[in-house]
Amino acid sequence: MAIDKDSAAAARAGIPSRFSGALIDILDDVSYARVDAGVIDDPIYKLRYRAYRREGFMDHNAEEICIDDLDETANAMSFGIYIKGELVSSIRLHHLTADHRRSPSMKVFPDILEPLIDEGMSFIDPSRFTADYEASLAYPALPFLTLRVAAMASVHFHADQTLAIVRPEHGAFYKRVFGSVPMSEVRAYPGLHFPVTLLGATVESIRTRVAERFPFFLSTAEERSQLFSQTIKQGAQLRIKASARHAYESARAELAEI
């Protein structure tokens, strides 16, 4: 069986750090589920609302949900992240291509992204990253477990870059972990009470380095296919187990036989 280059690089890098090993252990209890955007009372929309209200980033609404027009675009995918069956965080992705140009980053930074898309580039645009408050205290590394979905999507869809539309103070995290670089100045995002900036990470140049440092971002082709190739209705009922340990240990075993 052929070893994918990211898993091989991680296996050759040696024993994972204590931090990475701990996250691989946690991932044994993690599963992901795709959300049906048509079900507006899905728990992730309430999770978003609670998170944004807690930080004072959005106004009260009677439904106590956070959902917008970009949740139902053809290139949108939202996911709930579960640990031991409990919803702990959520994330939304948009796959930006020449045929599908709507996304949060495109709403604020069209002058930057449109020319790149016209040149043939494609992007994964993560947004609406929110976490349960108690879970964020219990699992300080929850951002890594959640952003793993964006890392998998970037590989699955062969994206040129993974974007990050974030508060300026969060930019350092994306630069440190993913090698993201600034693509814009600070701008306002409609409906949110904080400014944002745009960063981008070139997938092909950083994916192997990220896998070597953080092997918990690894995944099997099967996991990626189950997450991103399924229909929305299937995803709403299907929990996909994280495959980081399998990807890493399979690569080590394969390399040991060479």
PDB file of C-alpha atoms in Angstrom:
ATOM      1  CA  MET A   1       0.000   0.000   0.000  1.00  0.00           C
ATOM      2  CA  ALA A   2       1.376   3.418  -0.966  1.00  0.00           C
ATOM      3  CA  ILE A   3       2.018   5.842   1.894  1.00  0.00           C
ATOM      4  CA  ASP A   4       0.810   9.393   1.341  1.00  0.00           C
ATOM      5  CA  LYS A   5       3.593  11.946   1.564  1.00  0.00           C
ATOM      6  CA  ASP A   6       2.288  13.730   4.652  1.00  0.00           C
ATOM      7  CA  SER A   7       1.988  10.548   6.726  1.00  0.00           C
ATOM      8  CA  ALA A   8       5.414   9.412   5.526  1.00  0.00           C
ATOM      9  CA  ALA A   9       6.977  12.731   6.517  1.00  0.00           C
ATOM     10  CA  ALA A  10       5.365  12.570   9.960  1.00  0.00           C
ATOM     11  CA  ALA A  11       6.539   8.984  10.481  1.00  0.00           C
ATOM     12  CA  ARG A  12      10.110   9.840   9.438  1.00  0.00           C
ATOM     13  CA  ALA A  13      10.121  12.795  11.833  1.00  0.00           C
ATOM     14  CA  GLY A  14      10.204  10.402  14.789  1.00  0.00           C
ATOM     15  CA  ILE A  15       8.146  10.084  17.936  1.00  0.00           C
ATOM     16  CA  PRO A  16       5.573  12.882  18.242  1.00  0.00           C
ATOM     17  CA  SER A  17       6.053  15.556  20.871  1.00  0.00           C
ATOM     18  CA  ARG A  18       4.175  15.197  24.124  1.00  0.00           C
ATOM     19  CA  PHE A  19       1.690  17.801  22.881  1.00  0.00           C
ATOM     20  CA  SER A  20       1.077  16.033  19.568  1.00  0.00           C
ATOM     21  CA  GLY A  21       0.861  12.636  21.253  1.00  0.00           C
ATOM     22  CA  ALA A  22      -1.745  13.951  23.681  1.00  0.00           C
ATOM     23  CA  LEU A  23      -3.866  15.284  20.809  1.00  0.00           C
ATOM     24  CA  ILE A  24      -3.657  12.000  18.929  1.00  0.00           C
ATOM     25  CA  ASP A  25      -4.930  10.335  22.105  1.00  0.00           C
ATOM     26  CA  ILE A  26      -7.831  12.792  22.330  1.00  0.00           C
ATOM     27  CA  LEU A  27      -8.629  12.248  18.652  1.00  0.00           C
ATOM     28  CA  ASP A  28      -9.342   8.608  19.428  1.00  0.00           C
ATOM     29  CA  ASP A  29     -12.553   9.965  21.014  1.00  0.00           C
ATOM     30  CA  VAL A  30     -13.290  12.592  18.344  1.00  0.00           C
ATOM     31  CA  SER A  31     -15.827  12.355  15.538  1.00  0.00           C
ATOM     32  CA  TYR A  32     -17.065  14.832  12.952  1.00  0.00           C
ATOM     33  CA  ALA A  33     -20.537  15.306  11.489  1.00  0.00           C
ATOM     34  CA  ARG A  34     -21.617  17.390   8.535  1.00  0.00           C
ATOM     35  CA  VAL A  35     -24.610  19.652   9.169  1.00  0.00           C
ATOM     36  CA  ASP A  36     -27.762  20.029   7.105  1.00  0.00           C
ATOM     37  CA  ALA A  37     -28.060  23.788   6.609  1.00  0.00           C
ATOM     38  CA  GLY A  38     -31.812  23.412   6.164  1.00  0.00           C
ATOM     39  CA  VAL A  39     -32.248  22.341   9.797  1.00  0.00           C
ATOM     40  CA  ILE A  40     -31.921  25.704  11.507  1.00  0.00           C
ATOM     41  CA  ASP A  41     -32.304  24.297  15.012  1.00  0.00           C
ATOM     42  CA  ASP A  42     -29.184  22.157  14.593  1.00  0.00           C
ATOM     43  CA  PRO A  43     -27.087  22.446  17.790  1.00  0.00           C
ATOM     44  CA  ILE A  44     -24.126  24.065  15.997  1.00  0.00           C
ATOM     45  CA  TYR A  45     -26.146  27.203  15.209  1.00  0.00           C
ATOM     46  CA  LYS A  46     -27.021  27.557  18.882  1.00  0.00           C
ATOM     47  CA  LEU A  47     -23.386  26.903  19.782  1.00  0.00           C
ATOM     48  CA  ARG A  48     -22.322  29.717  17.446  1.00  0.00           C
ATOM     49  CA  TYR A  49     -24.881  32.051  19.014  1.00  0.00           C
ATOM     50  CA  ARG A  50     -23.801  31.329  22.589  1.00  0.00           C
ATOM     51  CA  ALA A  51     -20.137  31.793  21.722  1.00  0.00           C
ATOM     52  CA  TYR A  52     -20.630  35.117  19.924  1.00  0.00           C
ATOM     53  CA  ARG A  53     -23.025  36.452  22.555  1.00  0.00           C
ATOM     54  CA  ARG A  54     -20.630  35.467  25.343  1.00  0.00           C
ATOM     55  CA  GLU A  55     -17.930  37.600  23.732  1.00  0.00           C
ATOM     56  CA  GLY A  56     -20.326  40.417  22.837  1.00  0.00           C
ATOM     57  CA  PHE A  57     -19.746  39.945  19.107  1.00  0.00           C
ATOM     58  CA  MET A  58     -23.380  39.862  17.982  1.00  0.00           C
ATOM     59  CA  ASP A  59     -26.794  41.125  19.041  1.00  0.00           C
ATOM     60  CA  HIS A  60     -29.538  39.078  20.688  1.00  0.00           C
ATOM     61  CA  ASN A  61     -32.128  37.369  18.512  1.00  0.00           C
ATOM     62  CA  ALA A  62     -35.281  35.578  19.603  1.00  0.00           C
ATOM     63  CA  GLU A  63     -34.299  32.252  17.980  1.00  0.00           C
ATOM     64  CA  GLU A  64     -30.927  32.251  19.778  1.00  0.00           C
ATOM     65  CA  ILE A  65     -29.171  30.924  16.691  1.00  0.00           C
ATOM     66  CA  CYS A  66     -26.427  32.245  14.440  1.00  0.00           C
ATOM     67  CA  ILE A  67     -27.035  31.470  10.770  1.00  0.00           C
ATOM     68  CA  ASP A  68     -26.612  33.553   7.625  1.00  0.00           C
ATOM     69  CA  ASP A  69     -27.017  33.492   3.855  1.00  0.00           C
ATOM     70  CA  LEU A  70     -23.610  31.866   3.356  1.00  0.00           C
ATOM     71  CA  ASP A  71     -24.646  28.715   5.218  1.00  0.00           C
ATOM     72  CA  GLU A  72     -26.728  27.523   2.284  1.00  0.00           C
ATOM     73  CA  THR A  73     -24.445  28.304  -0.655  1.00  0.00           C
ATOM     74  CA  ALA A  74     -23.537  25.392  -2.928  1.00  0.00           C
ATOM     75  CA  ASN A  75     -19.887  25.516  -1.836  1.00  0.00           C
ATOM     76  CA  ALA A  76     -20.575  25.648   1.934  1.00  0.00           C
ATOM     77  CA  MET A  77     -19.989  22.823   4.415  1.00  0.00           C
ATOM     78  CA  SER A  78     -20.530  23.061   8.168  1.00  0.00           C
ATOM     79  CA  PHE A  79     -19.371  20.510  10.719  1.00  0.00           C
ATOM     80  CA  GLY A  80     -19.904  19.687  14.350  1.00  0.00           C
ATOM     81  CA  ILE A  81     -16.961  18.299  16.305  1.00  0.00           C
ATOM     82  CA  TYR A  82     -17.773  15.760  19.009  1.00  0.00           C
ATOM     83  CA  ILE A  83     -15.694  14.321  21.849  1.00  0.00           C
ATOM     84  CA  LYS A  84     -17.139  11.157  23.381  1.00  0.00           C
ATOM     85  CA  GLY A  85     -20.407  11.982  21.648  1.00  0.00           C
ATOM     86  CA  GLU A  86     -20.724  15.519  23.028  1.00  0.00           C
ATOM     87  CA  LEU A  87     -20.729  18.558  20.725  1.00  0.00           C
ATOM     88  CA  VAL A  88     -17.677  20.671  21.624  1.00  0.00           C
ATOM     89  CA  SER A  89     -17.098  22.949  18.631  1.00  0.00           C
ATOM     90  CA  SER A  90     -18.082  23.717  15.065  1.00  0.00           C
ATOM     91  CA  ILE A  91     -16.612  25.134  11.886  1.00  0.00           C
ATOM     92  CA  ARG A  92     -17.853  26.156   8.451  1.00  0.00           C
ATOM     93  CA  LEU A  93     -15.874  25.827   5.218  1.00  0.00           C
ATOM     94  CA  HIS A  94     -16.352  27.303   1.764  1.00  0.00           C
ATOM     95  CA  HIS A  95     -14.558  25.865  -1.256  1.00  0.00           C
ATOM     96  CA  LEU A  96     -13.810  28.893  -3.413  1.00  0.00           C
ATOM     97  CA  THR A  97     -13.389  28.238  -7.127  1.00  0.00           C
ATOM     98  CA  ALA A  98     -14.108  30.001 -10.411  1.00  0.00           C
ATOM     99  CA  ASP A  99     -17.579  28.442 -10.411  1.00  0.00           C
ATOM    100  CA  HIS A 100     -18.346  29.085  -6.717  1.00  0.00           C
ATOM    101  CA  ARG A 101     -17.215  32.502  -5.555  1.00  0.00           C
ATOM    102  CA  ARG A 102     -19.316  33.162  -2.448  1.00  0.00           C
ATOM    103  CA  SER A 103     -17.702  32.961   0.984  1.00  0.00           C
ATOM    104  CA  PRO A 104     -17.062  35.119   4.062  1.00  0.00           C
ATOM    105  CA  SER A 105     -13.608  36.181   2.867  1.00  0.00           C
ATOM    106  CA  MET A 106     -14.987  37.010  -0.568  1.00  0.00           C
ATOM    107  CA  LYS A 107     -17.647  39.195   1.061  1.00  0.00           C
ATOM    108  CA  VAL A 108     -14.990  41.399   2.661  1.00  0.00           C
ATOM    109  CA  PHE A 109     -11.930  40.959   0.422  1.00  0.00           C
ATOM    110  CA  PRO A 110     -13.211  40.529  -3.161  1.00  0.00           C
ATOM    111  CA  ASP A 111     -10.575  42.904  -4.535  1.00  0.00           C
ATOM    112  CA  ILE A 112      -7.858  40.570  -3.248  1.00  0.00           C
ATOM    113  CA  LEU A 113      -9.387  37.176  -4.020  1.00  0.00           C
ATOM    114  CA  GLU A 114     -11.191  37.748  -7.317  1.00  0.00           C
ATOM    115  CA  PRO A 115      -7.985  38.294  -9.353  1.00  0.00           C
ATOM    116  CA  LEU A 116      -6.431  35.142  -7.856  1.00  0.00           C
ATOM    117  CA  ILE A 117      -9.508  33.062  -8.669  1.00  0.00           C
ATOM    118  CA  ASP A 118      -9.479  34.491 -12.188  1.00  0.00           C
ATOM    119  CA  GLU A 119      -5.912  33.163 -12.477  1.00  0.00           C
ATOM    120  CA  GLY A 120      -7.213  29.680 -11.643  1.00  0.00           C
ATOM    121  CA  MET A 121      -6.491  29.456  -7.917  1.00  0.00           C
ATOM    122  CA  SER A 122      -8.840  27.753  -5.451  1.00  0.00           C
ATOM    123  CA  PHE A 123      -9.216  28.228  -1.710  1.00  0.00           C
ATOM    124  CA  ILE A 124     -10.621  26.684   1.450  1.00  0.00           C
ATOM    125  CA  ASP A 125     -12.200  29.473   3.472  1.00  0.00           C
ATOM    126  CA  PRO A 126     -12.907  28.471   7.108  1.00  0.00           C
ATOM    127  CA  SER A 127     -15.268  30.568   9.212  1.00  0.00           C
ATOM    128  CA  ARG A 128     -17.720  30.418  12.110  1.00  0.00           C
ATOM    129  CA  PHE A 129     -15.176  28.605  14.282  1.00  0.00           C
ATOM    130  CA  THR A 130     -16.900  28.435  17.662  1.00  0.00           C
ATOM    131  CA  ALA A 131     -16.487  26.300  20.771  1.00  0.00           C
ATOM    132  CA  ASP A 132     -18.485  25.302  23.816  1.00  0.00           C
ATOM    133  CA  TYR A 133     -17.173  27.287  26.774  1.00  0.00           C
ATOM    134  CA  GLU A 134     -16.844  24.363  29.184  1.00  0.00           C
ATOM    135  CA  ALA A 135     -15.250  22.197  26.504  1.00  0.00           C
ATOM    136  CA  SER A 136     -12.695  24.907  25.710  1.00  0.00           C
ATOM    137  CA  LEU A 137     -11.627  24.841  29.367  1.00  0.00           C
ATOM    138  CA  ALA A 138     -11.469  21.051  29.479  1.00  0.00           C
ATOM    139  CA  TYR A 139      -9.637  20.786  26.134  1.00  0.00           C
ATOM    140  CA  PRO A 140      -7.299  23.770  25.651  1.00  0.00           C
ATOM    141  CA  ALA A 141      -6.138  22.290  22.331  1.00  0.00           C
ATOM    142  CA  LEU A 142      -9.683  22.366  20.919  1.00  0.00           C
ATOM    143  CA  PRO A 143      -8.733  24.876  18.175  1.00  0.00           C
ATOM    144  CA  PHE A 144      -6.341  22.293  16.689  1.00  0.00           C
ATOM    145  CA  LEU A 145      -8.971  19.547  16.735  1.00  0.00           C
ATOM    146  CA  THR A 146     -11.455  21.860  15.033  1.00  0.00           C
ATOM    147  CA  LEU A 147      -9.111  23.304  12.407  1.00  0.00           C
ATOM    148  CA  ARG A 148      -8.128  19.764  11.474  1.00  0.00           C
ATOM    149  CA  VAL A 149     -11.307  19.810   9.334  1.00  0.00           C
ATOM    150  CA  ALA A 150      -9.911  22.708   7.282  1.00  0.00           C
ATOM    151  CA  ALA A 151      -6.587  20.915   6.899  1.00  0.00           C
ATOM    152  CA  MET A 152      -8.345  17.805   5.607  1.00  0.00           C
ATOM    153  CA  ALA A 153     -10.484  19.826   3.192  1.00  0.00           C
ATOM    154  CA  SER A 154      -7.417  21.572   1.791  1.00  0.00           C
ATOM    155  CA  VAL A 155      -5.914  18.202   0.901  1.00  0.00           C
ATOM    156  CA  HIS A 156      -9.142  16.605  -0.325  1.00  0.00           C
ATOM    157  CA  PHE A 157     -10.063  19.453  -2.673  1.00  0.00           C
ATOM    158  CA  HIS A 158      -6.460  20.133  -3.793  1.00  0.00           C
ATOM    159  CA  ALA A 159      -6.810  23.771  -2.775  1.00  0.00           C
ATOM    160  CA  ASP A 160      -4.022  26.197  -3.563  1.00  0.00           C
ATOM    161  CA  GLN A 161      -4.410  28.099  -0.319  1.00  0.00           C
ATOM    162  CA  THR A 162      -6.211  27.860   3.002  1.00  0.00           C
ATOM    163  CA  LEU A 163      -7.529  31.219   4.126  1.00  0.00           C
ATOM    164  CA  ALA A 164      -8.063  32.600   7.605  1.00  0.00           C
ATOM    165  CA  ILE A 165     -10.378  35.555   8.126  1.00  0.00           C
ATOM    166  CA  VAL A 166      -9.710  36.339  11.776  1.00  0.00           C
ATOM    167  CA  ARG A 167      -9.409  39.022  14.385  1.00  0.00           C
ATOM    168  CA  PRO A 168      -5.972  40.658  14.069  1.00  0.00           C
ATOM    169  CA  GLU A 169      -4.869  39.361  17.476  1.00  0.00           C
ATOM    170  CA  HIS A 170      -5.433  35.766  16.295  1.00  0.00           C
ATOM    171  CA  GLY A 171      -3.158  36.129  13.291  1.00  0.00           C
ATOM    172  CA  ALA A 172      -0.061  35.052  15.223  1.00  0.00           C
ATOM    173  CA  PHE A 173      -1.578  31.608  15.857  1.00  0.00           C
ATOM    174  CA  TYR A 174      -2.145  30.967  12.144  1.00  0.00           C
ATOM    175  CA  LYS A 175       1.310  32.239  11.246  1.00  0.00           C
ATOM    176  CA  ARG A 176       2.939  29.983  13.851  1.00  0.00           C
ATOM    177  CA  VAL A 177       0.973  26.804  13.164  1.00  0.00           C
ATOM    178  CA  PHE A 178       0.237  26.987   9.431  1.00  0.00           C
ATOM    179  CA  GLY A 179       2.773  29.464   8.127  1.00  0.00           C
ATOM    180  CA  SER A 180      -0.045  31.793   7.055  1.00  0.00           C
ATOM    181  CA  VAL A 181       0.944  35.206   5.698  1.00  0.00           C
ATOM    182  CA  PRO A 182      -1.047  38.468   5.740  1.00  0.00           C
ATOM    183  CA  MET A 183      -3.029  39.227   2.577  1.00  0.00           C
ATOM    184  CA  SER A 184      -4.878  42.372   3.649  1.00  0.00           C
ATOM    185  CA  GLU A 185      -5.268  45.279   6.003  1.00  0.00           C
ATOM    186  CA  VAL A 186      -7.887  45.234   8.784  1.00  0.00           C
ATOM    187  CA  ARG A 187     -11.508  45.608   7.624  1.00  0.00           C
ATOM    188  CA  ALA A 188     -15.034  45.375   9.068  1.00  0.00           C
ATOM    189  CA  TYR A 189     -17.182  42.267   8.627  1.00  0.00           C
ATOM    190  CA  PRO A 190     -20.951  42.884   8.259  1.00  0.00           C
ATOM    191  CA  GLY A 191     -22.873  41.907  11.382  1.00  0.00           C
ATOM    192  CA  LEU A 192     -19.900  41.312  13.661  1.00  0.00           C
ATOM    193  CA  HIS A 193     -18.657  43.645  16.356  1.00  0.00           C
ATOM    194  CA  PHE A 194     -14.958  43.153  15.671  1.00  0.00           C
ATOM    195  CA  PRO A 195     -12.566  43.862  12.778  1.00  0.00           C
ATOM    196  CA  VAL A 196     -10.976  41.107  10.693  1.00  0.00           C
ATOM    197  CA  THR A 197      -7.909  40.565   8.574  1.00  0.00           C
ATOM    198  CA  LEU A 198      -7.164  38.002   5.861  1.00  0.00           C
ATOM    199  CA  LEU A 199      -4.298  35.504   5.925  1.00  0.00           C
ATOM    200  CA  GLY A 200      -3.414  32.711   3.531  1.00  0.00           C
ATOM    201  CA  ALA A 201      -1.310  29.542   3.703  1.00  0.00           C
ATOM    202  CA  THR A 202      -0.048  27.917   0.498  1.00  0.00           C
ATOM    203  CA  VAL A 203      -1.121  24.302   0.924  1.00  0.00           C
ATOM    204  CA  GLU A 204       1.522  22.495  -1.115  1.00  0.00           C
ATOM    205  CA  SER A 205       4.415  24.301   0.542  1.00  0.00           C
ATOM    206  CA  ILE A 206       3.297  23.921   4.176  1.00  0.00           C
ATOM    207  CA  ARG A 207       1.333  20.652   4.432  1.00  0.00           C
ATOM    208  CA  THR A 208       4.337  18.362   4.905  1.00  0.00           C
ATOM    209  CA  ARG A 209       5.968  20.671   7.452  1.00  0.00           C
ATOM    210  CA  VAL A 210       2.704  20.879   9.396  1.00  0.00           C
ATOM    211  CA  ALA A 211       2.376  17.068   9.354  1.00  0.00           C
ATOM    212  CA  GLU A 212       5.912  16.664  10.693  1.00  0.00           C
ATOM    213  CA  ARG A 213       5.306  19.075  13.581  1.00  0.00           C
ATOM    214  CA  PHE A 214       1.680  18.204  14.264  1.00  0.00           C
ATOM    215  CA  PRO A 215       0.860  14.634  13.143  1.00  0.00           C
ATOM    216  CA  PHE A 216      -2.627  14.918  14.628  1.00  0.00           C
ATOM    217  CA  PHE A 217      -3.528  16.822  11.440  1.00  0.00           C
ATOM    218  CA  LEU A 218      -3.004  13.601   9.459  1.00  0.00           C
ATOM    219  CA  SER A 219      -5.992  11.778   8.003  1.00  0.00           C
ATOM    220  CA  THR A 220      -6.753   8.889   5.728  1.00  0.00           C
ATOM    221  CA  ALA A 221      -8.253   9.293   2.264  1.00  0.00           C
ATOM    222  CA  GLU A 222     -11.238   7.328   3.558  1.00  0.00           C
ATOM    223  CA  GLU A 223     -11.969   9.817   6.340  1.00  0.00           C
ATOM    224  CA  ARG A 224     -11.657  12.744   3.957  1.00  0.00           C
ATOM    225  CA  SER A 225     -13.939  11.106   1.410  1.00  0.00           C
ATOM    226  CA  GLN A 226     -16.562  10.323   4.041  1.00  0.00           C
ATOM    227  CA  LEU A 227     -16.546  13.919   5.280  1.00  0.00           C
ATOM    228  CA  PHE A 228     -16.482  15.808   2.025  1.00  0.00           C
ATOM    229  CA  SER A 229     -17.989  13.514  -0.602  1.00  0.00           C
ATOM    230  CA  GLN A 230     -21.173  12.609   1.264  1.00  0.00           C
ATOM    231  CA  THR A 231     -24.427  14.427   0.726  1.00  0.00           C
ATOM    232  CA  ILE A 232     -25.578  16.856   3.377  1.00  0.00           C
ATOM    233  CA  LYS A 233     -28.464  14.602   4.385  1.00  0.00           C
ATOM    234  CA  GLN A 234     -26.079  11.677   4.853  1.00  0.00           C
ATOM    235  CA  GLY A 235     -23.714  13.840   6.875  1.00  0.00           C
ATOM    236  CA  ALA A 236     -26.418  14.988   9.253  1.00  0.00           C
ATOM    237  CA  GLN A 237     -26.827  11.391  10.396  1.00  0.00           C
ATOM    238  CA  LEU A 238     -23.246  10.181  10.111  1.00  0.00           C
ATOM    239  CA  ARG A 239     -20.430  10.624  12.630  1.00  0.00           C
ATOM    240  CA  ILE A 240     -16.977  10.134  11.093  1.00  0.00           C
ATOM    241  CA  LYS A 241     -14.240   8.971  13.437  1.00  0.00           C
ATOM    242  CA  ALA A 242     -10.906  10.781  13.330  1.00  0.00           C
ATOM    243  CA  SER A 243      -8.209   8.729  11.615  1.00  0.00           C
ATOM    244  CA  ALA A 244      -5.012  10.537  12.658  1.00  0.00           C
ATOM    245  CA  ARG A 245      -3.641   7.609  14.675  1.00  0.00           C
ATOM    246  CA  HIS A 246      -4.357   5.125  11.888  1.00  0.00           C
ATOM    247  CA  ALA A 247      -2.691   7.343   9.277  1.00  0.00           C
ATOM    248  CA  TYR A 248       0.408   7.856  11.423  1.00  0.00           C
ATOM    249  CA  GLU A 249       0.847   4.303  12.686  1.00  0.00           C
ATOM    250  CA  SER A 250       0.168   2.762   9.280  1.00  0.00           C
ATOM    251  CA  ALA A 251       2.892   4.946   7.782  1.00  0.00           C
ATOM    252  CA  ARG A 252       5.354   3.923  10.495  1.00  0.00           C
ATOM    253  CA  ALA A 253       4.588   0.266   9.912  1.00  0.00           C
ATOM    254  CA  GLU A 254       4.993   0.606   6.147  1.00  0.00           C
ATOM    255  CA  LEU A 255       8.310   2.433   6.493  1.00  0.00           C
ATOM    256  CA  ALA A 256       9.593  -0.225   8.913  1.00  0.00           C
ATOM    257  CA  GLU A 257       9.151  -2.873   6.217  1.00  0.00           C
ATOM    258  CA  ILE A 258      11.067  -0.976   3.554  1.00  0.00           C
TER     259      ILE A 258
END
